[in-house]
Short mmCIF file of C-alpha atoms and ligand atoms in Angstrom, two decimals:
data_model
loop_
_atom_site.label_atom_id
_atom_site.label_comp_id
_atom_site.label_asym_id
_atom_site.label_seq_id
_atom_site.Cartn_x
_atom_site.Cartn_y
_atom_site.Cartn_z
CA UNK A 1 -21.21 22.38 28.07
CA UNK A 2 -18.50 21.82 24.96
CA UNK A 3 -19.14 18.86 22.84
CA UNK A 4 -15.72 17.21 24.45
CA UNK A 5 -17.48 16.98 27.81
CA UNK A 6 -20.62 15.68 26.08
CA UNK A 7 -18.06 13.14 24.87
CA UNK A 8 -16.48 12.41 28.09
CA UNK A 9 -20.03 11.93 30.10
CA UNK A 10 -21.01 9.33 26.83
CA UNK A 11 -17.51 7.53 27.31
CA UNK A 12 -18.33 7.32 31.01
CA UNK A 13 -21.95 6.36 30.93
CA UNK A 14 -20.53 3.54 28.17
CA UNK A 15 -18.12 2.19 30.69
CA UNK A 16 -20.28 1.04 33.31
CA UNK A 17 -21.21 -1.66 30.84
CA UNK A 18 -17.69 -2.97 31.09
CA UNK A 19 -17.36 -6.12 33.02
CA UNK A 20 -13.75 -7.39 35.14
CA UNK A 21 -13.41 -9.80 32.58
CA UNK A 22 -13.73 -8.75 28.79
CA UNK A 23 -12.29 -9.02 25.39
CA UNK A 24 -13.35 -4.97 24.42
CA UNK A 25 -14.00 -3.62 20.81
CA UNK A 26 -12.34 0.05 20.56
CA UNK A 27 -13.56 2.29 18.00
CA UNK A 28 -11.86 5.20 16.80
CA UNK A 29 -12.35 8.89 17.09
CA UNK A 30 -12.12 11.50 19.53
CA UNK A 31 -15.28 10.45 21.51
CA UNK A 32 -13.85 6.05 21.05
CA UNK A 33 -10.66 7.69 22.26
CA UNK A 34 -11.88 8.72 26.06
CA UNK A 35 -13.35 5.49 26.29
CA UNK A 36 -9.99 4.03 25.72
CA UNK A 37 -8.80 6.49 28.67
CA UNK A 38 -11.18 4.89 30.91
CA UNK A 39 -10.35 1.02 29.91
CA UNK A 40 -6.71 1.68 30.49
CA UNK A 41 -7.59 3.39 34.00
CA UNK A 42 -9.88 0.11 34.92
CA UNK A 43 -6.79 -2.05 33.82
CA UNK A 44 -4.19 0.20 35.70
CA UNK A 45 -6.88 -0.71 39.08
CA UNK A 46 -6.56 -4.33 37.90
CA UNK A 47 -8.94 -5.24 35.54
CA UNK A 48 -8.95 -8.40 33.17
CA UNK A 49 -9.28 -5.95 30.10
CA UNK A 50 -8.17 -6.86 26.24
CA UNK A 51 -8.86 -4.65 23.59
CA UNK A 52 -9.59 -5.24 19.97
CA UNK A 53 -8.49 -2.05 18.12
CA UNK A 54 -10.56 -0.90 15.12
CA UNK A 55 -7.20 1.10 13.96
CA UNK A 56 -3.53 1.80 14.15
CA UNK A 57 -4.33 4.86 16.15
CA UNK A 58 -6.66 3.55 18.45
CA UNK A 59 -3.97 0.62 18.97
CA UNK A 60 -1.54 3.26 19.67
CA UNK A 61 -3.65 4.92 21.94
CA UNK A 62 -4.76 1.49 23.63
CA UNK A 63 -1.33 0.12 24.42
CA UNK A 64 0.17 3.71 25.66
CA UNK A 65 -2.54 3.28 28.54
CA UNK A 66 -1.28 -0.06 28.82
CA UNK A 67 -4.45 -1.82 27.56
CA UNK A 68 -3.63 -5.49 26.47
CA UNK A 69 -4.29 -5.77 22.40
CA UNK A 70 -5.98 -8.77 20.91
CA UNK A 71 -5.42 -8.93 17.40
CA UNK A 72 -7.87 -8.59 15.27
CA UNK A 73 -6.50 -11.95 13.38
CA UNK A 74 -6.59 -13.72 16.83
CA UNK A 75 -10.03 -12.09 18.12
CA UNK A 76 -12.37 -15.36 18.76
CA UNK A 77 -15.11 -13.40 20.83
CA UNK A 78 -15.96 -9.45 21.37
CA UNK A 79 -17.86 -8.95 24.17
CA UNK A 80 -18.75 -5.04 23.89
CA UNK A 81 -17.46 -2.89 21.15
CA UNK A 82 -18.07 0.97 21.82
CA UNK A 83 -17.50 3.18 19.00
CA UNK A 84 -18.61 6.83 18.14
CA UNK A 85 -20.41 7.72 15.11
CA UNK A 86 -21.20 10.69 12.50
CA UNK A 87 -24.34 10.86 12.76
CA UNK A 88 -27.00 8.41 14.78
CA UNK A 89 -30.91 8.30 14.14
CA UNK A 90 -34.19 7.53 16.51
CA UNK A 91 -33.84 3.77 15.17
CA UNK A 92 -30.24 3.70 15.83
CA UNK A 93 -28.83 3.69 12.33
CA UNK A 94 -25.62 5.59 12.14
CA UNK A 95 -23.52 7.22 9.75
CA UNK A 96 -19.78 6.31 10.60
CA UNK A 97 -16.12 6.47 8.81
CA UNK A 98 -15.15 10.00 9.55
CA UNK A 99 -12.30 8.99 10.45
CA UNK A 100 -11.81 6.53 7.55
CA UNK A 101 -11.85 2.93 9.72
CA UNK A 102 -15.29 2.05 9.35
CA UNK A 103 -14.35 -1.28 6.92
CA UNK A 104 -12.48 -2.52 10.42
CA UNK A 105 -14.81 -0.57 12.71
CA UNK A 106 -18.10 -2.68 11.10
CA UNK A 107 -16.30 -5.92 11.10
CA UNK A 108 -15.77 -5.44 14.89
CA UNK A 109 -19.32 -3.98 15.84
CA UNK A 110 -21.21 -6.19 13.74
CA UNK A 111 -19.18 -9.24 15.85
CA UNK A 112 -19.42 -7.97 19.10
CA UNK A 113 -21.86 -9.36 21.56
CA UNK A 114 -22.60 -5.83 22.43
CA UNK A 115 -22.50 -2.65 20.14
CA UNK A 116 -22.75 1.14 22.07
CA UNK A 117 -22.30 3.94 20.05
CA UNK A 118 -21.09 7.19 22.33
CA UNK A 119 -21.92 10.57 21.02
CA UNK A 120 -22.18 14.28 22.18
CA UNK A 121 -25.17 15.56 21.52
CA UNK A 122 -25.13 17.29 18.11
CA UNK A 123 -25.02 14.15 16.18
CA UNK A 124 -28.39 13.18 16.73
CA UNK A 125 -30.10 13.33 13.88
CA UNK A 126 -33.92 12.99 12.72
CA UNK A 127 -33.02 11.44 9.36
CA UNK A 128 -29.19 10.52 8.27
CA UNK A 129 -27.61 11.87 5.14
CA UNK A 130 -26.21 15.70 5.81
CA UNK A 131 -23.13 13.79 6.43
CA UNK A 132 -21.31 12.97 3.57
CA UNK A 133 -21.48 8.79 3.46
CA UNK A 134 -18.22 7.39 3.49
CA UNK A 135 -17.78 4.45 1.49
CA UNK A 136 -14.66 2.02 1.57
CA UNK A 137 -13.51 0.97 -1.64
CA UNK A 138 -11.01 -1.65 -3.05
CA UNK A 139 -7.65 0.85 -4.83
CA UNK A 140 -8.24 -2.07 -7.61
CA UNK A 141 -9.77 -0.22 -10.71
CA UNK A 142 -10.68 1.90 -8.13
CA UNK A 143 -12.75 4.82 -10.89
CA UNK A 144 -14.72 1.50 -12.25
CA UNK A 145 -16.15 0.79 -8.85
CA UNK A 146 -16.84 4.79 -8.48
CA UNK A 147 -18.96 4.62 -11.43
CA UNK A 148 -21.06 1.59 -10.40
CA UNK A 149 -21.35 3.32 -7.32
CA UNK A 150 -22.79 6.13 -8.89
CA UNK A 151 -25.51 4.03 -10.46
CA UNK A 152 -26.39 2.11 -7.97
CA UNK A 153 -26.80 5.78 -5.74
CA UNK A 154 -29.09 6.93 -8.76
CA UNK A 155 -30.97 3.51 -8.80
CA UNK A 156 -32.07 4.29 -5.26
CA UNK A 157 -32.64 7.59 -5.53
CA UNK A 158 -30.08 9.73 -5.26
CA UNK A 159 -29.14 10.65 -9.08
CA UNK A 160 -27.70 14.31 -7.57
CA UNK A 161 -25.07 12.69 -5.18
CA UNK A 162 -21.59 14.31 -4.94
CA UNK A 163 -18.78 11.65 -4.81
CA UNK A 164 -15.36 13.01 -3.80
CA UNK A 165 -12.09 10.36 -3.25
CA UNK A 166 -11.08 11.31 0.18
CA UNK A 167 -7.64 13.01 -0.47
CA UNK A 168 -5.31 15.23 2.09
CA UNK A 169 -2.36 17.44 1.05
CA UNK A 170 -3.28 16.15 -2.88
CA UNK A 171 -3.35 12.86 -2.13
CA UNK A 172 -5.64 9.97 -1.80
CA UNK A 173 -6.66 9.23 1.53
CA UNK A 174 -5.83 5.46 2.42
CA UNK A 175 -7.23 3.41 4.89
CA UNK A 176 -5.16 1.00 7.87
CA UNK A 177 -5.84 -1.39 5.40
CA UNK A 178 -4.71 0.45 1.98
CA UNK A 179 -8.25 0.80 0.85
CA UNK A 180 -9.96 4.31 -0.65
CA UNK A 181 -12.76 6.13 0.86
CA UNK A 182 -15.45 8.15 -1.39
CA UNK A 183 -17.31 10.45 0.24
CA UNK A 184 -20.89 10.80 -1.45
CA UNK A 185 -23.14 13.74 -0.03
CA UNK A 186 -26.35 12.26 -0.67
CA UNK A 187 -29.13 14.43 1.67
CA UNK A 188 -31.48 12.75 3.11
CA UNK A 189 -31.39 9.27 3.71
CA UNK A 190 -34.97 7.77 3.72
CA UNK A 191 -34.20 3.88 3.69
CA UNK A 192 -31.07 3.53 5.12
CA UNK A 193 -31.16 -0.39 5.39
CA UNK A 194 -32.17 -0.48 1.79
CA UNK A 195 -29.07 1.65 0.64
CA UNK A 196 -26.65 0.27 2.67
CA UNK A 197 -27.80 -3.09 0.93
CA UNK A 198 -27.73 -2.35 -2.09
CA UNK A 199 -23.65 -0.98 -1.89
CA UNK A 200 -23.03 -3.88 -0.24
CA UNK A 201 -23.56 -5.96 -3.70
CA UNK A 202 -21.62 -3.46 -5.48
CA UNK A 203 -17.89 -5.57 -6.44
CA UNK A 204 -15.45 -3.57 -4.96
CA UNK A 205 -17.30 -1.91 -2.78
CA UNK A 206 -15.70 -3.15 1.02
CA UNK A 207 -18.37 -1.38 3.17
CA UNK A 208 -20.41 1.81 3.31
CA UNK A 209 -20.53 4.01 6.39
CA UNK A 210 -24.33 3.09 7.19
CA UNK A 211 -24.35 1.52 10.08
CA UNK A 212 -28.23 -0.47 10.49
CA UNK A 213 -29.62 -2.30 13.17
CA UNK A 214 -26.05 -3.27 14.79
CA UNK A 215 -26.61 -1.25 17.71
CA UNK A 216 -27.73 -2.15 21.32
CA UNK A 217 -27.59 1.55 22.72
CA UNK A 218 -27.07 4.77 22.33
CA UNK A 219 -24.97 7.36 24.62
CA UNK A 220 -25.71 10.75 24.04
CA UNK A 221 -23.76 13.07 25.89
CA UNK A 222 -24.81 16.98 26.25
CA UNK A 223 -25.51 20.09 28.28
CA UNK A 224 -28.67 18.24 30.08
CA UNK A 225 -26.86 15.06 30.76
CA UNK A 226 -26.55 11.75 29.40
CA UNK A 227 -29.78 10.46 26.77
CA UNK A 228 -29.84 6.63 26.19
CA UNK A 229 -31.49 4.88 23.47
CA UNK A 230 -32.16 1.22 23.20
CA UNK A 231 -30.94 -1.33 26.19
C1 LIG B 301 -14.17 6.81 12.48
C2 LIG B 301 -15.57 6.98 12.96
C3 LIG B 301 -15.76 7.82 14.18
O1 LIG B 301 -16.33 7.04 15.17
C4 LIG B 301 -16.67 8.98 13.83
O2 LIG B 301 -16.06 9.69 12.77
C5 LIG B 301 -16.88 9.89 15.03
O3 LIG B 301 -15.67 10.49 15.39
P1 LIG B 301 -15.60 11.53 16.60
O4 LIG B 301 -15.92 10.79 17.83
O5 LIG B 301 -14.18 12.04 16.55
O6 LIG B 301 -16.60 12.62 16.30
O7 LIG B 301 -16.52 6.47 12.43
O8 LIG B 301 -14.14 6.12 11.25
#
C-alpha cells in the first residue's frame, strides 16, 4: 500500500467521528486535504457541515467541494478539528508546520472540542525531532528573535541545532498570515512539553511546531490497516 492510501483509510477512519451537525476544524496538507474530500461529499448528501479552515488553501479546497466556511474571526465553537502531522509519538505529541500553517493550525486544534491527527503510517515515530521543527516567527526584527531562539534551543539542550529561514526560489517563505518560519533540525526530542514551553516565552516567537497533549486520537493509516491511539 502507497502512503496516499494510508492517507485516505486515516481520512476515512477520521470521518466517522463527524456528526450531521458540526462546526469542523480543517487542517492542511495532503492527508487534511482527503478529509476535506469526504466533508464536502457528506455536505453534497445533506449534511449540516461548516468548516473552519486552518489556511488559504485548505479554504480553497473547502469551498470548491462546496463546504460552508466559518471564519476563523467569526468561529465561536469547533467541534472536531482533524489535521495531519510531521511526525506523531506513543504519547501523542506531534511535530507539525510542514506546510507552514501551524500558527493557525494550533490556534484551531488547541480550541476544538475534539483534536484527530490523520497520518499514513511512516510518521510514527518513537521519539520526535528527525523532523526539522518549524517555528513561526514575527518578520519584526525577525534575525533578533532567531538569535534568542538559538539560546533558548542551547539552554535546553540542543547547542548543535541547525536553524534555516524557510525560503523557496530565494525567497523567504511567508505564512497566510505574513509571518516567517525557521526550521531548526534539532535530533532527538526528549522533553517535548518542556521545549515547546520554553519557545513559547521567547518575544516574537508566534508558535513552534510541537504539538503536546492537544490530541484526542490518533489515525494511522498503512499497509495492515488503520492503528488508533487514544479515544
Ligand atoms: C501543515 C502541516 C501538515 O499537517 C503536515 O505537514 C503534514 O502534511 P501531509 O499530510 O501533507 O504529510 O502541519 O502545516
Amino acid at each position: 500500500m502507497d502512503k496516499e492510501a494510508g492517507k485516505r483509510l486515516a481520512a476515512e477512519e477520521a470521518a466517522n467521528h463527524i456528526e450531521r451537525d458540526m462546526t469542523l476544524g480543517l487542517g492542511t496538507g495532503s492527508t487534511a486535504a482527503y478529509f476535506v474530500d469526504i466533508v464536502g461529499k457528506l455536505v453534497s448528501e445533506g449534511w449540516d457541515l461548516r468548516g473552519v479552515p486552518t489556511s488559504e488553501a485548505t479554504r480553497e479546497h473547502a469551498e470548491r467541494v462546496g463546504v460552508e466556511i466559518i471564519e476563523p474571526d467569526e468561529a465561536t465553537v469547533i467541534d472536531l478539528a482533524v489535521d495531519g502531522a510531521d511526525e506523531a509519538d506513543p504519547s501523542l505529541n506531534l511535530i507539525k508546520g510542514g506546510g507552514a500553517a501551524l500558527l493557525r493550525e494550533k490556534i484551531i486544534a488547541y480550541a476544538a472540542k475534539k483534536f484527530i491527527v490523520i497520518a499514513d503510517k511512516s510518521k510514527r515515530v518513537a521519539a520526535l525531532g528527525a523532523f526539522p521543527l518549524p517555528v513561526e516567527i514575527s518578520p519584526y526584527s525577525w534575525a533578533l528573535t532567531v538569535a534568542a531562539l538559538r539560546r533558548t534551543l542551547a539552554d535546553n539542550g540542543f547547542a548543535e541545532a541547525n536553524l534555516e529561514l524557510r525560503a523557496r526560489d530565494g525567497e523567504a517563505v511567508k505564512t497566510d498570515g505574513g509571518n516567517l518560519i525557521i526550521d531548526c533540525r534539532l535530533g532527538r526530542i526528549e522533553n517535548p512539553a518542556a521545549l515547546e514551553k520554553a519557545l513559547a516565552a521567547i518575544p516574537g516567537v508566534l508558535e513552534s511546531g510541537l504539538f503536546c497533549g492537544m490530541t484526542r486520537m490518533a489515525i494511522f493509516g498503512g499497509e495492515d490497516g488503520i492503528t488508533i491511539n487514544g479515544a
